[in-house]
């Protein structure tokens, strides 16, 4: 996935700080899913077919997932700054860092505002949907929606950038990632679709960070 210049590389500002920022961006995805998968397998009552990953932020151990959201968001912000420091002129030079930054802020907000306990999770919660969402659950959903929409647009912008450089495979991969993230959430399969979106989003950010470290 070639992110470097369509024009002059004079806008590059490579260095140790940029490398560390991109490394933090690359680590965000694997850390997020290592934490989430561990919690899915160990927290009583959690069922990925019924409960979205975000619901792990509820209950006595909810602080683990809250910290996971905040850490992943901080990693995305580091990636945004790293891209801003290392991307050369061309399509998305300014838009990509901003869009990835919005994703990072949205993830942090998703951690700050938690979902409501429902559908039997955490253990002891009534086994039914909540009658009325709390304000913080609405804020969580809004934050996540903004975050993933911004990242979807970022992936499509990168697809155009790569296509203009005749990098067909990364252009296609980014286009697919962006389109997947823009598919409307299905109420019947919400938790699975959210998990897939998270996997696509963090795979994309990790790939972008790894490749940018190589060329910066």
mmCIF file of C-alpha atoms in Angstrom:
data_model
loop_
_atom_site.group_PDB
_atom_site.id
_atom_site.type_symbol
_atom_site.label_atom_id
_atom_site.label_comp_id
_atom_site.label_asym_id
_atom_site.label_seq_id
_atom_site.Cartn_x
_atom_site.Cartn_y
_atom_site.Cartn_z
ATOM 1 C CA UNK A 1 0.000 0.000 0.000
ATOM 2 C CA UNK A 2 2.071 2.862 -1.328
ATOM 3 C CA UNK A 3 1.236 6.128 0.384
ATOM 4 C CA UNK A 4 4.164 8.213 -0.785
ATOM 5 C CA UNK A 5 4.204 11.149 -3.128
ATOM 6 C CA UNK A 6 2.428 11.686 -6.380
ATOM 7 C CA UNK A 7 4.486 14.846 -6.530
ATOM 8 C CA UNK A 8 7.742 15.784 -4.838
ATOM 9 C CA UNK A 9 8.890 13.994 -1.664
ATOM 10 C CA UNK A 10 9.966 17.360 -0.280
ATOM 11 C CA UNK A 11 7.008 17.376 2.101
ATOM 12 C CA UNK A 12 8.335 14.299 3.938
ATOM 13 C CA UNK A 13 9.565 14.845 7.472
ATOM 14 C CA UNK A 14 10.855 11.391 8.419
ATOM 15 C CA UNK A 15 12.517 10.853 11.742
ATOM 16 C CA UNK A 16 12.446 9.008 14.999
ATOM 17 C CA UNK A 17 9.278 10.727 16.241
ATOM 18 C CA UNK A 18 7.390 9.957 13.045
ATOM 19 C CA UNK A 19 8.502 6.351 13.230
ATOM 20 C CA UNK A 20 7.282 6.041 16.817
ATOM 21 C CA UNK A 21 3.947 7.622 15.963
ATOM 22 C CA UNK A 22 3.407 5.196 13.101
ATOM 23 C CA UNK A 23 4.490 2.294 15.295
ATOM 24 C CA UNK A 24 1.877 3.291 17.877
ATOM 25 C CA UNK A 25 -0.691 3.424 15.096
ATOM 26 C CA UNK A 26 0.297 -0.043 13.915
ATOM 27 C CA UNK A 27 -0.001 -1.458 17.435
ATOM 28 C CA UNK A 28 -3.470 -0.057 18.159
ATOM 29 C CA UNK A 29 -5.405 -2.679 16.204
ATOM 30 C CA UNK A 30 -3.670 -5.800 17.526
ATOM 31 C CA UNK A 31 -3.903 -4.480 21.095
ATOM 32 C CA UNK A 32 -7.603 -3.732 20.696
ATOM 33 C CA UNK A 33 -8.460 -7.196 19.476
ATOM 34 C CA UNK A 34 -6.159 -9.009 21.898
ATOM 35 C CA UNK A 35 -8.004 -7.289 24.727
ATOM 36 C CA UNK A 36 -11.485 -7.719 23.248
ATOM 37 C CA UNK A 37 -11.048 -11.400 22.355
ATOM 38 C CA UNK A 38 -9.620 -12.198 25.795
ATOM 39 C CA UNK A 39 -12.628 -10.554 27.424
ATOM 40 C CA UNK A 40 -15.088 -12.322 25.106
ATOM 41 C CA UNK A 41 -13.645 -15.667 26.123
ATOM 42 C CA UNK A 42 -13.432 -14.992 29.841
ATOM 43 C CA UNK A 43 -16.333 -12.750 30.861
ATOM 44 C CA UNK A 44 -19.365 -14.661 32.053
ATOM 45 C CA UNK A 45 -22.483 -14.297 29.920
ATOM 46 C CA UNK A 46 -20.914 -12.577 26.929
ATOM 47 C CA UNK A 47 -22.131 -13.872 23.548
ATOM 48 C CA UNK A 48 -20.798 -12.182 20.416
ATOM 49 C CA UNK A 49 -23.920 -13.193 18.505
ATOM 50 C CA UNK A 50 -26.031 -11.134 20.940
ATOM 51 C CA UNK A 51 -23.700 -8.570 22.497
ATOM 52 C CA UNK A 52 -21.585 -6.020 20.602
ATOM 53 C CA UNK A 53 -17.963 -5.628 21.659
ATOM 54 C CA UNK A 54 -18.856 -2.252 23.153
ATOM 55 C CA UNK A 55 -20.977 -3.968 25.797
ATOM 56 C CA UNK A 56 -17.776 -5.293 27.355
ATOM 57 C CA UNK A 57 -17.407 -1.753 28.753
ATOM 58 C CA UNK A 58 -20.279 -2.428 31.172
ATOM 59 C CA UNK A 59 -20.157 -4.130 34.566
ATOM 60 C CA UNK A 60 -17.437 -4.335 37.219
ATOM 61 C CA UNK A 61 -14.766 -5.213 34.644
ATOM 62 C CA UNK A 62 -15.995 -2.675 32.125
ATOM 63 C CA UNK A 63 -12.994 -0.452 32.819
ATOM 64 C CA UNK A 64 -10.859 -2.893 30.807
ATOM 65 C CA UNK A 65 -12.782 -2.277 27.598
ATOM 66 C CA UNK A 66 -13.040 1.433 28.335
ATOM 67 C CA UNK A 67 -9.243 1.547 28.600
ATOM 68 C CA UNK A 68 -9.040 -0.527 25.412
ATOM 69 C CA UNK A 69 -11.162 1.997 23.500
ATOM 70 C CA UNK A 70 -9.122 4.922 24.803
ATOM 71 C CA UNK A 71 -5.799 3.233 24.043
ATOM 72 C CA UNK A 72 -6.887 2.282 20.536
ATOM 73 C CA UNK A 73 -8.143 5.806 19.945
ATOM 74 C CA UNK A 74 -4.849 7.267 21.128
ATOM 75 C CA UNK A 75 -3.051 4.907 18.732
ATOM 76 C CA UNK A 76 -5.235 6.128 15.874
ATOM 77 C CA UNK A 77 -4.440 9.734 16.807
ATOM 78 C CA UNK A 78 -0.737 8.864 16.773
ATOM 79 C CA UNK A 79 -1.206 7.379 13.305
ATOM 80 C CA UNK A 80 -2.975 10.551 12.172
ATOM 81 C CA UNK A 81 -0.085 12.721 13.344
ATOM 82 C CA UNK A 82 2.411 10.306 11.814
ATOM 83 C CA UNK A 83 0.626 10.469 8.474
ATOM 84 C CA UNK A 84 0.537 14.244 8.665
ATOM 85 C CA UNK A 85 4.302 14.304 9.179
ATOM 86 C CA UNK A 86 5.215 11.777 6.497
ATOM 87 C CA UNK A 87 2.652 11.826 3.690
ATOM 88 C CA UNK A 88 3.929 13.504 0.566
ATOM 89 C CA UNK A 89 1.913 15.846 -1.617
ATOM 90 C CA UNK A 90 -0.950 14.394 -3.597
ATOM 91 C CA UNK A 91 -4.479 13.092 -3.161
ATOM 92 C CA UNK A 92 -5.433 12.888 0.500
ATOM 93 C CA UNK A 93 -2.292 14.595 1.786
ATOM 94 C CA UNK A 94 -4.348 16.742 4.138
ATOM 95 C CA UNK A 95 -7.596 14.776 4.319
ATOM 96 C CA UNK A 96 -6.175 11.417 5.420
ATOM 97 C CA UNK A 97 -4.597 12.626 8.700
ATOM 98 C CA UNK A 98 -7.771 14.545 9.587
ATOM 99 C CA UNK A 99 -10.095 11.619 8.858
ATOM 100 C CA UNK A 100 -7.937 9.139 10.768
ATOM 101 C CA UNK A 101 -7.779 11.663 13.607
ATOM 102 C CA UNK A 102 -11.576 11.869 13.715
ATOM 103 C CA UNK A 103 -11.641 8.078 13.964
ATOM 104 C CA UNK A 104 -9.251 8.248 16.923
ATOM 105 C CA UNK A 105 -11.291 10.893 18.742
ATOM 106 C CA UNK A 106 -14.452 8.884 18.091
ATOM 107 C CA UNK A 107 -12.926 5.765 19.602
ATOM 108 C CA UNK A 108 -11.888 7.666 22.721
ATOM 109 C CA UNK A 109 -15.397 9.101 23.022
ATOM 110 C CA UNK A 110 -16.862 5.602 22.548
ATOM 111 C CA UNK A 111 -14.853 4.565 25.590
ATOM 112 C CA UNK A 112 -15.886 7.567 27.643
ATOM 113 C CA UNK A 113 -19.590 7.022 26.901
ATOM 114 C CA UNK A 114 -20.652 3.447 27.614
ATOM 115 C CA UNK A 115 -23.536 1.322 26.391
ATOM 116 C CA UNK A 116 -26.352 0.207 28.664
ATOM 117 C CA UNK A 117 -26.363 -3.294 30.211
ATOM 118 C CA UNK A 118 -28.946 -5.438 28.421
ATOM 119 C CA UNK A 119 -29.734 -8.881 26.998
ATOM 120 C CA UNK A 120 -28.261 -10.715 29.975
ATOM 121 C CA UNK A 121 -24.886 -8.943 30.020
ATOM 122 C CA UNK A 122 -23.207 -8.278 32.361
ATOM 123 C CA UNK A 123 -24.246 -11.437 34.173
ATOM 124 C CA UNK A 124 -27.393 -10.778 36.210
ATOM 125 C CA UNK A 125 -28.801 -8.221 33.768
ATOM 126 C CA UNK A 126 -32.388 -8.958 32.602
ATOM 127 C CA UNK A 127 -32.350 -11.074 29.434
ATOM 128 C CA UNK A 128 -34.108 -8.527 27.235
ATOM 129 C CA UNK A 129 -33.319 -5.359 25.268
ATOM 130 C CA UNK A 130 -33.318 -2.138 27.247
ATOM 131 C CA UNK A 131 -36.598 -0.205 26.994
ATOM 132 C CA UNK A 132 -34.979 3.220 26.539
ATOM 133 C CA UNK A 133 -31.342 4.064 25.782
ATOM 134 C CA UNK A 134 -29.544 6.313 28.255
ATOM 135 C CA UNK A 135 -27.902 9.543 27.093
ATOM 136 C CA UNK A 136 -24.451 7.998 27.391
ATOM 137 C CA UNK A 137 -25.476 4.989 25.307
ATOM 138 C CA UNK A 138 -26.781 7.343 22.607
ATOM 139 C CA UNK A 139 -23.511 9.307 22.785
ATOM 140 C CA UNK A 140 -21.585 6.041 22.445
ATOM 141 C CA UNK A 141 -23.490 5.023 19.332
ATOM 142 C CA UNK A 142 -23.094 8.484 17.788
ATOM 143 C CA UNK A 143 -19.352 8.531 18.527
ATOM 144 C CA UNK A 144 -18.862 5.106 16.974
ATOM 145 C CA UNK A 145 -20.906 6.040 13.907
ATOM 146 C CA UNK A 146 -18.865 9.201 13.302
ATOM 147 C CA UNK A 147 -15.599 7.320 13.886
ATOM 148 C CA UNK A 148 -16.287 4.509 11.442
ATOM 149 C CA UNK A 149 -17.767 6.815 8.812
ATOM 150 C CA UNK A 150 -14.648 8.976 8.928
ATOM 151 C CA UNK A 151 -12.433 5.927 8.559
ATOM 152 C CA UNK A 152 -14.530 4.623 5.668
ATOM 153 C CA UNK A 153 -14.023 7.932 3.862
ATOM 154 C CA UNK A 154 -10.300 7.780 4.659
ATOM 155 C CA UNK A 155 -10.090 4.317 3.093
ATOM 156 C CA UNK A 156 -11.838 5.534 -0.055
ATOM 157 C CA UNK A 157 -9.545 8.575 -0.269
ATOM 158 C CA UNK A 158 -6.529 6.296 0.025
ATOM 159 C CA UNK A 159 -8.007 4.059 -2.668
ATOM 160 C CA UNK A 160 -8.112 7.023 -5.049
ATOM 161 C CA UNK A 161 -4.561 8.018 -4.078
ATOM 162 C CA UNK A 162 -3.270 4.504 -4.786
ATOM 163 C CA UNK A 163 -5.242 4.208 -8.033
ATOM 164 C CA UNK A 164 -3.677 7.422 -9.316
ATOM 165 C CA UNK A 165 -0.275 5.876 -8.643
ATOM 166 C CA UNK A 166 -1.393 2.702 -10.460
ATOM 167 C CA UNK A 167 -1.094 0.636 -7.275
ATOM 168 C CA UNK A 168 -4.034 -1.614 -8.116
ATOM 169 C CA UNK A 169 -4.005 -4.042 -5.194
ATOM 170 C CA UNK A 170 -3.864 -1.487 -2.344
ATOM 171 C CA UNK A 171 -6.387 0.669 -4.213
ATOM 172 C CA UNK A 172 -8.796 -2.262 -4.389
ATOM 173 C CA UNK A 173 -8.167 -3.303 -0.763
ATOM 174 C CA UNK A 174 -8.834 0.201 0.556
ATOM 175 C CA UNK A 175 -11.947 0.525 -1.602
ATOM 176 C CA UNK A 176 -13.323 -2.745 -0.230
ATOM 177 C CA UNK A 177 -12.531 -1.687 3.346
ATOM 178 C CA UNK A 178 -14.275 1.652 2.884
ATOM 179 C CA UNK A 179 -17.359 0.122 1.317
ATOM 180 C CA UNK A 180 -17.645 -2.549 4.012
ATOM 181 C CA UNK A 181 -17.566 0.130 6.701
ATOM 182 C CA UNK A 182 -20.344 2.044 4.940
ATOM 183 C CA UNK A 183 -22.786 -0.886 4.844
ATOM 184 C CA UNK A 184 -25.760 -0.001 7.083
ATOM 185 C CA UNK A 185 -25.897 -1.897 10.366
ATOM 186 C CA UNK A 186 -28.442 -4.714 10.315
ATOM 187 C CA UNK A 187 -30.485 -4.945 13.561
ATOM 188 C CA UNK A 188 -30.663 -8.736 13.208
ATOM 189 C CA UNK A 189 -26.885 -9.173 12.971
ATOM 190 C CA UNK A 190 -25.700 -5.995 14.693
ATOM 191 C CA UNK A 191 -23.114 -7.472 17.068
ATOM 192 C CA UNK A 192 -21.464 -9.633 14.383
ATOM 193 C CA UNK A 193 -21.413 -6.787 11.871
ATOM 194 C CA UNK A 194 -19.882 -4.413 14.415
ATOM 195 C CA UNK A 195 -17.170 -6.981 15.158
ATOM 196 C CA UNK A 196 -16.461 -7.362 11.426
ATOM 197 C CA UNK A 197 -16.315 -3.586 11.016
ATOM 198 C CA UNK A 198 -13.854 -3.351 13.883
ATOM 199 C CA UNK A 199 -11.683 -6.032 12.313
ATOM 200 C CA UNK A 200 -11.740 -4.275 8.933
ATOM 201 C CA UNK A 201 -11.064 -0.857 10.457
ATOM 202 C CA UNK A 202 -8.110 -1.884 12.578
ATOM 203 C CA UNK A 203 -6.650 -4.134 9.897
ATOM 204 C CA UNK A 204 -6.702 -1.135 7.584
ATOM 205 C CA UNK A 205 -5.098 1.251 10.106
ATOM 206 C CA UNK A 206 -2.430 -1.319 10.940
ATOM 207 C CA UNK A 207 -1.625 -1.931 7.271
ATOM 208 C CA UNK A 208 -1.432 1.799 6.563
ATOM 209 C CA UNK A 209 0.884 2.396 9.522
ATOM 210 C CA UNK A 210 3.170 -0.533 8.623
ATOM 211 C CA UNK A 211 3.529 0.485 4.989
ATOM 212 C CA UNK A 212 4.014 4.152 5.807
ATOM 213 C CA UNK A 213 6.809 3.270 8.229
ATOM 214 C CA UNK A 214 8.555 1.461 5.378
ATOM 215 C CA UNK A 215 8.429 4.376 2.973
ATOM 216 C CA UNK A 216 8.757 7.346 5.329
#
